[in-house]
Amino acid sequence: MVKTQIRFGILGCAKVGRKMCRALELAPNTTLYAIGSRSIETASRFSSENFLPSSVKLYGSYEAVLDDPEVDAVYMPLPASLHLKWAVLAAEKKKHVLLEKPGASNVSELEKILDACESNGVQFMDATMFMHHPRTLKMEEFLDGERFGRLQYVFSSFSYKASPEFLESDIRMKPDLTAQGAVGDLGWYCIRAILWANNYQLPKTVVANRNPSLNKSGVILSCGSSFYWEDGRVANFYCSYLTDITMDITALGSNGSIRLHDFVVPFQENEAQYFQACNSKFINLSTGCEPARSGELVRADLPQEALMVQEFANLVANKADGLKVGKKWADICRKTQVIVDAVYNSIVRGFEPVEIMS
Amino acid sequence: MVKTQIRFGILGCAKVGRKMCRALELAPNTTLYAIGSRSIETASRFSSENFLPSSVKLYGSYEAVLDDPEVDAVYMPLPASLHLKWAVLAAEKKKHVLLEKPGASNVSELEKILDACESNGVQFMDATMFMHHPRTLKMEEFLDGERFGRLQYVFSSFSYKASPEFLESDIRMKPDLTAQGAVGDLGWYCIRAILWANNYQLPKTVVANRNPSLNKSGVILSCGSSFYWEDGRVANFYCSYLTDITMDITALGSNGSIRLHDFVVPFQENEAQYFQACNSKFINLSTGCEPARSGELVRADLPQEALMVQEFANLVANKADGLKVGKKWADICRKTQVIVDAVYNSIVRGFEPVEIMS
């Protein structure tokens, strides 16, 4: 029999966990069941600061969450370097795994996680929230249709101006915890958006932009890259902790085009905009074009992170019900990590092209 | 004494000339005085098709326009390979030169044109219309200010889907007439936009994107490039004759950002939009950001091409009045051509980095 409420444990008290606590409350089929931190004090503080209900169990270790038989699934907002250990252990304890990005420190670690999930029969998903917004699904229909035509080019960017405290002390600034820096954090979204627009087909060649910014420890603060497919498609992305917020996608097809300015986190929670155009032509002595790109609005009944946990819980419930569930999210996550690794390696190798084995 | 009406001759009957005929009518200080084509029949057909007033003189050769003492200035929508010959001759005949882009077949030819203009005391400007839109000037103020901060990154794109006839027979498809293909045509605008955002400081290194599209004669139909400045700034552009229309700029500063979707030709003639943001921060558990980028509207009293000829005519009148006029437009045009050449050369050399001598 299918459980309708999937009970979540959260490993770690990262800031993004607060957003996920709310998401687990908002989604109709999920419950926030437990929080585990390396100390019970941190878990208690997180609970009181975020007004969590007293029903939420607090644990002073990650193991304790994984050992609680009432926990169905875990969400892990841990530094990338800890993903391998804790996600594999979670899978072995038969907990379904919702993993914060990046997948892991590199693709070989991520593959161990994915193998552990598969061999233990638990569901895997990476917590890339924008994938679950109805706007993303609506744009996907347009991208897949004749009105858009054949994709030719994609640009994506994700940047924000991090605070001095973040740049000084966040875990994303520590090379031993997140070696790939901005590539695995901000770049993750840009790369995912590009793969999404390319129907998850991997490029053949990756060439990182020159001029990445590094902090004193060598952690990447801003960077970009070009991607090339065998049939001629091209993509560029740029990401940075050092500029005003951008979250842009521009996708160009042989017939249509898409643009948006808030792909990572929509400006509003209840509805999100994008611009699309189809078969635009210059008119009247080229003094304008018709149709100009139009703004499309897409309603969201829940915030995208709540839609994400809802879908994850549905997959978990289907699995419990004996339904065969595809490895869609594992596959997409792995491909994203493959390209994250390639960009990072291209930077390390002095912006040399990196060939992708598919 | 200053002539208030500057009389223009147009060399050639290219399609863009129709737009310029209207611009010369709309601007308060310009007159369309003569059209010259290689045959009088073509000039007559152009005149009747475009309902030009009978006062406009029609000539069956370019020379005849240059030899008419009543012509103050010429606009030249000729193929790039003809610019050197005709622009130099125009300058020698003391005609002011408004030159269609690209500047010439390469920077060495362009420099001969600029030298001829300078030594003959005639005004030079390249006909890059968007430079003269009040929106461009308004964005410039924002880019130059503290609210935008230090520029970090620019993306620009210009693309449209050319008709089969264009791809078959337009002069821009003939390698002997316009060797640099899309780089010198569509890329000209993208490169100009990037230089504009960078206050016309040349990058140090140019690396063309792989995967340019070529037609059967080897003319570039789509391409892109990355630019790198010594202080860490980065830019990317993409241009293509093979996709839906895009005319995007995204510029990221340390404090602010700018985006627009119609930088080459505004969607409307009388007002144009751009989006700007300043010091955006993620709010409420990162479920949105404030301020979201806002849409700014800028009115234009005349179409941008009319504002362009108006400014050109003002510069000509100032020269006639003995005022010393700076070489701003010559300098900007030369820098644009330097980068056009660099992108083209990087493509020809297999996407090798090209170092820019400043």
XYZ file of C-alpha atoms in Angstrom:
716
model
C 0.000 0.000 0.000
C 1.263 3.470 -0.902
C 2.051 5.881 1.888
C 0.559 9.236 0.940
C 2.876 11.243 3.204
C 6.602 10.884 2.649
C 8.547 11.717 5.816
C 11.734 13.689 5.286
C 14.847 14.054 7.354
C 17.189 16.948 6.616
C 20.909 16.407 7.081
C 22.574 19.670 8.056
C 21.345 23.136 8.954
C 22.382 25.075 5.857
C 20.436 28.214 5.027
C 18.755 26.573 2.038
C 17.282 24.057 4.505
C 14.916 26.778 5.776
C 13.438 27.138 2.323
C 13.070 23.365 2.108
C 11.341 23.165 5.511
C 8.686 25.476 4.132
C 8.488 23.451 0.913
C 7.943 20.237 2.868
C 5.126 21.940 4.755
C 3.530 23.311 1.586
C 3.646 20.154 -0.520
C 0.560 17.992 0.040
C 2.423 14.678 0.221
C 5.502 15.455 2.325
C 6.213 15.916 6.027
C 9.254 17.417 7.681
C 9.990 14.672 10.177
C 13.539 15.196 11.469
C 16.551 17.527 11.392
C 20.046 16.224 12.023
C 23.109 18.306 12.687
C 26.588 17.520 13.943
C 25.453 18.888 17.320
C 22.072 18.825 18.977
C 22.521 22.497 19.875
C 22.741 23.506 16.230
C 19.680 21.430 15.389
C 17.729 23.024 18.283
C 18.773 26.511 17.269
C 17.771 25.847 13.655
C 14.382 24.575 14.857
C 13.631 27.527 17.124
C 14.957 30.146 14.679
C 12.687 28.776 11.987
C 9.636 28.157 14.185
C 9.558 24.469 13.287
C 6.713 22.499 14.891
C 7.683 20.620 18.046
C 6.789 17.388 16.265
C 9.994 17.675 14.217
C 12.613 15.336 15.741
C 15.998 16.882 16.411
C 19.140 14.782 16.179
C 22.738 15.572 17.119
C 24.209 13.523 14.276
C 23.485 12.684 10.653
C 23.625 8.940 11.452
C 20.754 9.263 13.899
C 18.482 10.584 11.120
C 19.486 7.712 8.837
C 18.870 5.191 11.649
C 15.337 6.439 12.345
C 13.039 3.875 10.717
C 10.273 6.467 10.368
C 12.362 8.540 7.945
C 11.489 7.709 4.319
C 13.713 10.192 2.520
C 16.538 12.595 3.231
C 17.364 16.004 1.826
C 21.082 16.792 1.989
C 22.260 20.388 1.852
C 25.829 19.354 2.697
C 29.098 20.546 1.141
C 29.892 18.686 -2.086
C 32.832 16.856 -0.532
C 30.505 15.170 1.999
C 27.943 13.965 -0.543
C 29.717 10.690 -1.324
C 29.864 9.477 2.268
C 26.396 10.537 3.394
C 24.384 9.880 0.255
C 25.816 6.368 -0.088
C 25.123 5.676 3.578
C 21.578 7.019 3.217
C 20.968 4.726 0.248
C 22.344 1.754 2.174
C 19.904 2.603 4.986
C 17.154 2.544 2.339
C 16.445 6.262 2.522
C 15.471 7.986 -0.705
C 17.943 10.734 -1.586
C 17.162 14.344 -2.544
C 20.623 15.832 -3.001
C 21.573 19.497 -3.028
C 23.737 20.563 -5.979
C 26.431 19.972 -7.114
C 26.012 16.213 -7.351
C 29.368 15.558 -5.691
C 32.997 16.650 -5.853
C 33.213 15.082 -9.306
C 31.389 12.668 -11.579
C 33.187 9.585 -10.324
C 31.957 10.255 -6.771
C 28.490 11.022 -8.090
C 28.365 7.727 -9.978
C 29.068 5.867 -6.723
C 26.102 7.666 -5.178
C 23.849 6.852 -8.126
C 24.975 3.210 -8.079
C 24.241 2.994 -4.347
C 20.752 4.434 -4.908
C 20.044 2.023 -7.713
C 21.338 -1.080 -5.986
C 19.408 -0.219 -2.835
C 16.222 0.557 -4.747
C 15.885 4.135 -3.507
C 14.785 7.132 -5.513
C 17.384 9.788 -6.430
C 16.845 13.407 -7.399
C 19.074 16.455 -7.344
C 17.475 19.544 -5.818
C 17.535 21.801 -8.880
C 14.307 23.621 -8.158
C 13.677 25.478 -11.402
C 13.315 22.186 -13.245
C 9.976 21.729 -11.489
C 8.372 25.097 -12.183
C 5.430 24.877 -14.619
C 7.100 27.667 -16.611
C 10.008 25.330 -17.336
C 7.591 22.680 -18.572
C 5.704 25.208 -20.699
C 8.917 26.490 -22.298
C 9.949 22.880 -22.901
C 6.839 22.318 -25.014
C 7.699 25.387 -27.074
C 11.355 24.342 -27.442
C 10.300 20.886 -28.609
C 7.840 22.136 -31.238
C 7.983 23.298 -34.830
C 7.349 26.890 -33.770
C 10.785 26.946 -32.149
C 12.426 24.685 -34.713
C 15.958 23.399 -34.395
C 17.942 24.803 -31.470
C 21.018 26.740 -32.606
C 22.331 28.634 -29.592
C 21.783 29.059 -25.861
C 23.133 31.644 -23.447
C 22.625 31.370 -19.707
C 23.900 33.319 -16.727
C 23.533 33.170 -12.988
C 25.186 35.758 -10.818
C 24.686 37.610 -7.581
C 26.794 39.825 -5.414
C 27.839 37.767 -2.438
C 28.328 39.518 0.889
C 31.836 39.976 2.296
C 30.939 37.403 4.993
C 29.935 34.867 2.341
C 33.137 35.415 0.383
C 35.102 35.069 3.628
C 33.512 32.109 5.353
C 30.802 30.289 3.387
C 31.440 26.596 2.811
C 31.411 27.348 -0.908
C 34.583 29.390 -0.359
C 36.573 26.497 1.118
C 38.513 24.484 -1.440
C 38.521 21.321 0.692
C 34.705 21.354 0.888
C 33.718 22.522 -2.603
C 36.720 22.299 -4.870
C 34.872 23.415 -7.994
C 33.697 26.734 -6.517
C 31.283 28.759 -8.621
C 31.297 26.133 -11.390
C 29.558 23.578 -9.167
C 27.308 26.121 -7.475
C 26.111 28.927 -9.807
C 27.454 27.190 -12.890
C 25.385 24.109 -12.038
C 22.206 26.041 -12.887
C 23.606 27.570 -16.075
C 24.853 24.200 -17.279
C 21.580 22.513 -16.378
C 19.638 25.177 -18.293
C 21.818 24.636 -21.354
C 21.457 20.851 -21.205
C 17.723 21.248 -20.672
C 17.415 23.398 -23.809
C 19.477 20.790 -25.689
C 17.159 17.982 -24.614
C 19.995 16.735 -22.375
C 22.286 15.912 -25.247
C 25.860 16.399 -24.098
C 28.105 18.736 -26.086
C 31.164 17.249 -27.746
C 33.623 19.938 -26.678
C 33.850 22.288 -23.698
C 36.168 25.309 -23.661
C 36.202 27.441 -20.511
C 36.395 31.216 -20.732
C 39.663 32.844 -19.758
C 39.719 35.356 -16.901
C 38.001 33.392 -14.136
C 38.108 35.263 -10.813
C 39.657 33.338 -7.944
C 39.787 34.087 -4.233
C 43.003 33.847 -2.201
C 42.524 30.102 -1.715
C 42.079 29.576 -5.441
C 38.314 29.043 -5.267
C 36.557 30.140 -8.471
C 34.335 33.211 -7.922
C 33.348 33.881 -11.535
C 33.776 31.950 -14.749
C 32.121 30.953 -17.975
C 32.411 28.500 -20.812
C 31.507 27.655 -24.391
C 29.962 24.352 -25.406
C 29.969 22.849 -28.900
C 27.857 20.054 -30.340
C 28.757 18.034 -33.414
C 25.812 19.320 -35.437
C 26.905 22.950 -34.980
C 24.976 24.008 -31.868
C 26.778 26.423 -29.551
C 26.177 27.581 -25.981
C 27.794 30.084 -23.619
C 27.327 30.633 -19.931
C 28.634 33.050 -17.333
C 28.371 32.864 -13.559
C 29.698 35.066 -10.792
C 29.503 35.886 -7.089
C 30.691 39.399 -7.896
C 27.908 41.117 -9.864
C 24.297 42.174 -9.586
C 21.744 39.357 -9.863
C 21.204 37.838 -13.297
C 19.406 34.614 -14.068
C 19.077 34.857 -17.844
C 18.394 32.333 -20.557
C 18.362 33.251 -24.245
C 17.637 30.275 -26.514
C 17.623 30.658 -30.301
C 15.942 28.232 -32.643
C 15.660 28.167 -36.399
C 12.084 29.511 -36.062
C 11.578 30.805 -32.553
C 13.329 32.205 -29.505
C 12.953 32.277 -25.733
C 14.280 34.733 -23.167
C 13.869 34.991 -19.426
C 15.511 36.931 -16.642
C 14.746 34.855 -13.560
C 15.143 31.201 -14.476
C 16.747 30.132 -11.184
C 14.332 31.864 -8.793
C 11.265 33.508 -10.376
C 10.786 37.150 -9.408
C 7.309 36.242 -8.094
C 6.297 32.965 -6.510
C 2.760 32.650 -7.839
C 3.438 33.487 -11.473
C 6.477 33.652 -13.668
C 7.179 35.336 -16.977
C 9.156 34.509 -20.052
C 9.402 36.067 -23.479
C 8.905 34.111 -26.644
C 8.848 34.903 -30.335
C 8.243 32.887 -33.429
C 9.087 33.666 -37.061
C 9.869 37.328 -36.355
C 10.534 39.376 -39.449
C 11.857 42.886 -39.926
C 9.111 45.116 -41.329
C 8.631 48.586 -42.846
C 12.144 49.328 -44.078
C 13.498 47.335 -41.104
C 12.255 49.909 -38.634
C 10.877 47.211 -36.337
C 9.961 43.538 -36.307
C 6.791 41.504 -36.120
C 5.863 39.748 -34.055
C 7.984 41.340 -31.332
C 8.680 38.881 -28.562
C 5.702 38.568 -26.239
C 5.654 38.178 -22.483
C 4.034 34.897 -21.388
C 2.829 34.392 -17.817
C 2.674 30.984 -16.146
C 0.873 30.471 -12.821
C 2.390 28.278 -10.132
C 0.071 26.821 -7.495
C 3.017 26.190 -5.191
C 6.578 27.550 -5.011
C 8.917 25.610 -7.285
C 10.734 23.963 -4.368
C 7.404 22.620 -3.059
C 6.579 21.292 -6.530
C 9.997 19.633 -6.517
C 9.486 17.791 -3.220
C 5.961 16.907 -4.293
C 7.276 15.256 -7.442
C 10.058 13.539 -5.533
C 7.519 12.198 -3.022
C 5.333 10.968 -5.883
C 8.275 9.031 -7.310
C 8.984 7.580 -3.869
C 5.335 6.594 -3.469
C 5.313 4.961 -6.903
C 8.407 2.986 -5.992
C 6.736 1.843 -2.748
C 3.786 0.821 -4.854
C 6.050 -1.413 -6.952
C 5.895 0.808 -10.044
C 9.035 0.892 -12.124
C 10.454 4.385 -11.937
C 12.861 5.613 -14.573
C 16.296 6.991 -13.793
C 15.525 10.338 -15.417
C 16.809 12.525 -12.574
C 19.891 10.427 -11.920
C 20.763 10.639 -15.588
C 20.223 14.406 -15.818
C 22.223 14.976 -12.650
C 25.089 12.844 -13.925
C 25.193 14.718 -17.229
C 25.230 18.055 -15.429
C 28.136 16.897 -13.276
C 30.002 15.656 -16.373
C 29.882 19.185 -17.794
C 30.686 20.843 -14.447
C 33.791 18.650 -14.314
C 34.683 19.507 -17.917
C 34.435 23.268 -17.322
C 36.487 22.968 -14.150
C 39.097 20.831 -15.915
C 39.281 23.240 -18.846
C 39.991 26.080 -16.411
C 42.623 24.023 -14.571
C 44.269 23.103 -17.901
C 44.574 26.703 -19.029
C 41.325 26.922 -21.043
C 42.154 23.973 -23.251
C 39.249 22.230 -25.010
C 37.913 19.226 -23.091
C 36.312 16.489 -25.173
C 33.220 14.856 -23.692
C 32.816 11.091 -23.871
C 29.108 10.363 -24.167
C 28.391 80.852 -42.332
C 26.819 77.571 -41.391
C 24.530 75.862 -43.849
C 21.537 74.619 -41.920
C 20.595 71.971 -44.475
C 23.215 69.369 -45.312
C 22.619 67.909 -48.767
C 23.209 64.175 -49.085
C 24.015 61.972 -51.992
C 23.502 58.224 -51.663
C 25.894 55.907 -53.482
C 24.122 52.707 -54.426
C 20.550 51.471 -54.268
C 20.798 48.940 -51.448
C 17.644 48.176 -49.492
C 18.937 50.022 -46.426
C 19.076 53.150 -48.591
C 15.256 53.309 -48.506
C 15.347 53.611 -44.744
C 17.971 56.323 -45.030
C 15.936 58.266 -47.593
C 13.173 58.488 -45.016
C 15.687 59.435 -42.309
C 17.044 62.275 -44.449
C 13.488 63.531 -44.929
C 12.668 63.305 -41.219
C 15.803 64.929 -39.826
C 15.409 68.736 -39.625
C 18.860 69.567 -40.988
C 19.328 67.127 -43.879
C 18.107 66.913 -47.454
C 18.186 63.946 -49.787
C 19.758 65.598 -52.812
C 20.978 62.834 -55.147
C 21.035 59.084 -55.744
C 23.776 57.465 -57.763
C 23.796 53.950 -59.107
C 25.963 52.104 -61.598
C 23.113 52.587 -64.101
C 20.611 55.402 -64.461
C 17.862 52.780 -64.845
C 18.515 51.378 -61.381
C 18.571 54.863 -59.884
C 15.254 55.702 -61.603
C 13.659 52.479 -60.464
C 14.833 53.094 -56.898
C 13.391 56.599 -57.024
C 9.987 55.583 -58.345
C 9.675 52.509 -56.139
C 10.336 54.640 -53.085
C 8.235 57.668 -54.161
C 11.224 59.990 -53.916
C 10.451 63.641 -54.734
C 11.285 64.664 -58.284
C 13.777 67.158 -56.870
C 16.132 64.273 -56.046
C 18.828 64.112 -58.732
C 19.426 60.722 -60.292
C 22.868 59.764 -61.538
C 24.049 56.748 -63.521
C 27.406 56.554 -61.769
C 28.891 57.052 -58.315
C 31.417 59.533 -59.703
C 28.670 61.831 -60.906
C 27.364 62.196 -57.350
C 30.853 62.970 -56.073
C 31.358 65.515 -58.857
C 28.153 67.403 -58.060
C 29.272 70.540 -56.178
C 25.879 70.802 -54.461
C 26.415 67.505 -52.594
C 27.803 68.128 -49.079
C 27.891 64.574 -47.797
C 27.520 61.026 -49.029
C 25.987 57.955 -47.479
C 27.508 54.719 -48.786
C 25.583 51.490 -48.488
C 28.103 49.675 -50.683
C 29.677 46.233 -50.221
C 32.630 46.345 -47.818
C 35.138 45.640 -50.581
C 34.146 48.865 -52.382
C 34.450 51.133 -49.338
C 38.155 51.856 -49.770
C 37.855 53.114 -53.333
C 34.687 55.159 -52.990
C 35.102 56.555 -49.491
C 38.627 57.756 -50.259
C 37.463 59.318 -53.515
C 34.546 60.995 -51.715
C 36.917 62.468 -49.135
C 39.222 63.698 -51.879
C 36.213 65.389 -53.487
C 35.581 67.017 -50.068
C 32.384 65.135 -49.391
C 31.660 64.209 -45.786
C 31.377 60.434 -45.392
C 28.621 58.489 -43.642
C 29.689 54.897 -44.201
C 27.544 51.776 -43.901
C 29.056 49.026 -41.754
C 31.441 47.231 -41.760
C 34.052 49.962 -42.003
C 35.896 48.204 -44.812
C 37.255 44.791 -45.773
C 39.740 45.076 -42.924
C 41.253 47.645 -40.578
C 44.142 48.543 -42.875
C 41.679 49.585 -45.601
C 39.573 51.428 -43.049
C 42.589 53.378 -41.804
C 43.228 54.596 -45.359
C 39.644 55.864 -45.452
C 39.973 57.578 -42.075
C 43.283 59.144 -43.108
C 41.694 60.427 -46.331
C 38.814 61.967 -44.361
C 41.167 63.608 -41.904
C 43.597 64.982 -44.475
C 40.723 66.345 -46.564
C 38.994 67.865 -43.564
C 35.721 65.959 -43.992
C 33.587 64.472 -41.265
C 33.472 60.684 -40.881
C 30.820 58.539 -39.209
C 29.847 54.902 -39.548
C 26.123 54.307 -39.897
C 25.559 52.278 -36.719
C 22.115 53.585 -35.963
C 21.516 52.297 -32.447
C 24.370 54.427 -31.151
C 22.158 57.486 -31.676
C 18.994 56.324 -29.931
C 18.311 58.232 -26.690
C 17.920 54.840 -24.982
C 21.571 54.122 -25.716
C 22.553 57.436 -24.164
C 20.344 56.822 -21.121
C 21.827 53.368 -20.568
C 25.289 54.877 -20.973
C 24.646 57.188 -18.022
C 23.603 54.207 -15.927
C 26.626 52.150 -17.036
C 28.952 55.009 -16.159
C 27.545 55.546 -12.672
C 28.021 54.093 -9.205
C 24.634 52.379 -9.378
C 26.018 50.090 -12.079
C 29.521 49.928 -10.649
C 32.403 48.225 -12.376
C 31.514 46.330 -15.561
C 32.276 42.608 -15.276
C 30.576 40.906 -18.187
C 28.642 41.637 -21.380
C 26.678 39.344 -23.641
C 25.268 40.507 -26.962
C 23.530 38.775 -29.829
C 22.114 39.741 -33.185
C 20.398 37.197 -35.347
C 17.614 36.876 -37.845
C 16.443 34.220 -40.232
C 17.530 35.278 -43.675
C 15.371 34.311 -46.621
C 16.577 31.651 -49.073
C 16.987 34.441 -51.668
C 19.213 36.416 -49.310
C 21.349 33.381 -48.528
C 21.598 32.690 -52.263
C 22.258 36.073 -53.777
C 22.704 38.952 -51.305
C 25.995 40.819 -51.604
C 26.716 39.734 -48.047
C 26.862 36.143 -49.337
C 29.613 36.831 -51.869
C 33.128 36.289 -50.516
C 34.720 38.707 -52.995
C 32.417 41.518 -51.826
C 32.200 40.914 -48.086
C 34.902 38.490 -47.063
C 34.112 38.608 -43.348
C 30.478 37.542 -43.771
C 28.320 37.638 -40.647
C 31.238 38.910 -38.529
C 31.336 42.235 -40.374
C 27.567 42.499 -40.743
C 25.616 41.163 -37.727
C 28.746 40.803 -35.625
C 29.523 44.480 -36.184
C 26.566 45.426 -33.975
C 27.364 42.863 -31.274
C 30.989 43.961 -31.152
C 30.014 47.631 -31.104
C 27.610 46.985 -28.232
C 30.336 45.242 -26.262
C 32.859 48.026 -26.896
C 30.203 50.591 -26.014
C 29.556 48.902 -22.651
C 33.319 48.790 -22.077
C 33.667 52.514 -22.711
C 35.448 51.617 -25.982
C 38.395 49.998 -24.250
C 39.708 47.242 -26.500
C 39.991 43.725 -25.087
C 43.413 42.185 -24.859
C 42.491 38.777 -26.260
C 39.843 37.557 -28.706
C 38.952 33.869 -29.057
C 36.301 32.958 -31.635
C 33.712 30.307 -30.871
C 34.067 27.016 -32.657
C 31.257 25.775 -34.897
C 30.730 28.785 -37.163
C 28.253 28.009 -39.959
C 29.550 28.593 -43.482
C 27.773 28.609 -46.813
C 29.080 26.741 -49.856
C 31.400 29.631 -50.753
C 32.838 29.668 -47.239
C 31.000 32.842 -46.156
C 30.299 32.886 -42.405
C 26.562 32.610 -41.643
C 26.772 32.295 -37.858
C 29.559 32.713 -35.349
C 30.469 34.064 -31.961
C 33.437 35.001 -29.848
C 34.775 35.647 -26.363
C 36.681 38.798 -25.431
C 39.014 39.196 -22.456
C 40.334 42.355 -20.829
C 43.428 42.507 -18.663
C 41.486 43.496 -15.546
C 39.291 40.400 -15.750
C 36.315 41.633 -17.782
C 34.764 39.099 -20.152
C 32.308 39.351 -23.048
C 30.578 36.910 -25.384
C 28.603 37.491 -28.537
C 26.683 35.364 -30.974
C 25.337 36.291 -34.400
C 23.521 34.326 -37.056
C 21.504 34.545 -40.269
C 19.881 31.225 -39.377
C 17.704 31.829 -36.303
C 14.727 33.824 -35.125
C 15.417 37.508 -34.433
C 17.426 38.369 -31.324
C 19.037 41.671 -30.513
C 19.996 41.122 -26.870
C 22.410 42.841 -24.544
C 22.998 41.661 -20.983
C 25.580 43.781 -19.130
C 26.614 42.911 -15.568
C 28.223 45.360 -13.205
C 29.436 45.000 -9.652
C 26.268 46.804 -8.502
C 23.790 46.892 -11.352
C 22.701 45.190 -14.535
C 21.104 46.038 -17.878
C 19.199 43.877 -20.312
C 17.441 44.615 -23.567
C 15.982 42.580 -26.403
C 15.988 44.998 -29.299
C 19.224 46.956 -29.200
C 19.795 47.028 -32.974
C 16.280 48.057 -34.034
C 13.849 48.980 -31.239
C 10.540 47.098 -31.377
C 8.723 50.460 -31.516
C 10.020 53.624 -33.151
C 8.670 56.203 -30.724
C 9.704 54.552 -27.488
C 12.129 51.837 -26.507
C 12.451 49.697 -23.424
C 15.283 48.285 -21.418
C 15.486 46.521 -18.083
C 17.740 47.651 -15.319
C 18.411 46.579 -11.773
C 20.652 47.850 -9.030
C 21.822 46.118 -5.855
C 19.341 43.245 -6.186
C 19.307 40.896 -3.226
C 17.642 37.542 -2.665
C 14.908 37.875 -0.053
C 12.607 35.717 2.082
C 14.534 32.437 2.127
C 15.722 33.217 -1.412
C 12.252 32.846 -2.855
C 12.631 36.007 -4.921
C 14.813 39.087 -5.229
C 14.395 42.803 -4.626
C 14.435 44.962 -6.509
C 13.524 42.795 -9.479
C 14.773 44.341 -12.696
C 12.454 47.118 -13.839
C 11.405 48.033 -17.339
C 12.484 51.560 -18.326
C 10.922 53.366 -21.286
C 12.724 55.996 -23.324
C 10.912 58.185 -25.830
C 12.471 58.958 -29.202
C 11.276 62.058 -31.062
C 12.642 60.682 -34.311
C 13.637 57.214 -35.519
C 17.221 56.402 -34.548
C 18.457 56.609 -38.143
C 17.055 60.149 -38.407
C 18.772 61.067 -35.127
C 21.960 59.650 -36.614
C 21.871 61.757 -39.779
C 20.854 64.758 -37.686
C 23.947 64.352 -35.511
C 26.141 63.751 -38.540
C 24.775 66.902 -40.181
C 25.425 68.855 -36.975
C 29.045 67.731 -37.008
C 29.327 68.719 -40.671
C 27.806 72.130 -39.934
C 30.203 72.646 -37.033
C 33.126 71.821 -39.290
C 31.859 74.309 -41.868
C 31.641 76.815 -39.037
C 35.326 76.270 -38.261
C 34.695 74.428 -35.004
C 37.191 71.725 -34.169
C 35.352 68.428 -34.261
C 36.760 65.393 -32.470
C 37.453 62.111 -34.174
C 35.122 60.209 -31.866
C 33.254 58.295 -34.587
C 36.368 57.526 -36.596
C 37.997 56.146 -33.482
C 34.989 54.030 -32.469
C 34.626 52.700 -36.006
C 38.308 51.785 -36.168
C 38.137 49.934 -32.849
C 35.071 48.013 -33.992
C 36.875 46.998 -37.175
C 39.940 45.926 -35.181
C 37.762 43.477 -33.251
C 35.848 42.341 -36.352
C 39.218 41.508 -37.920
C 40.352 39.704 -34.768
C 37.232 37.518 -34.621
C 37.535 36.734 -38.306
C 41.231 35.918 -37.954
C 40.607 33.711 -34.915
C 38.066 31.731 -36.962
C 40.466 31.437 -39.901
C 43.264 30.289 -37.559
C 41.177 27.512 -36.025
C 39.851 29.446 -33.016
C 43.267 30.407 -31.746
C 43.483 33.405 -29.400
C 44.238 36.672 -31.191
C 46.073 39.307 -29.158
C 44.964 42.905 -29.703
C 47.563 45.631 -30.022
C 46.065 48.780 -28.593
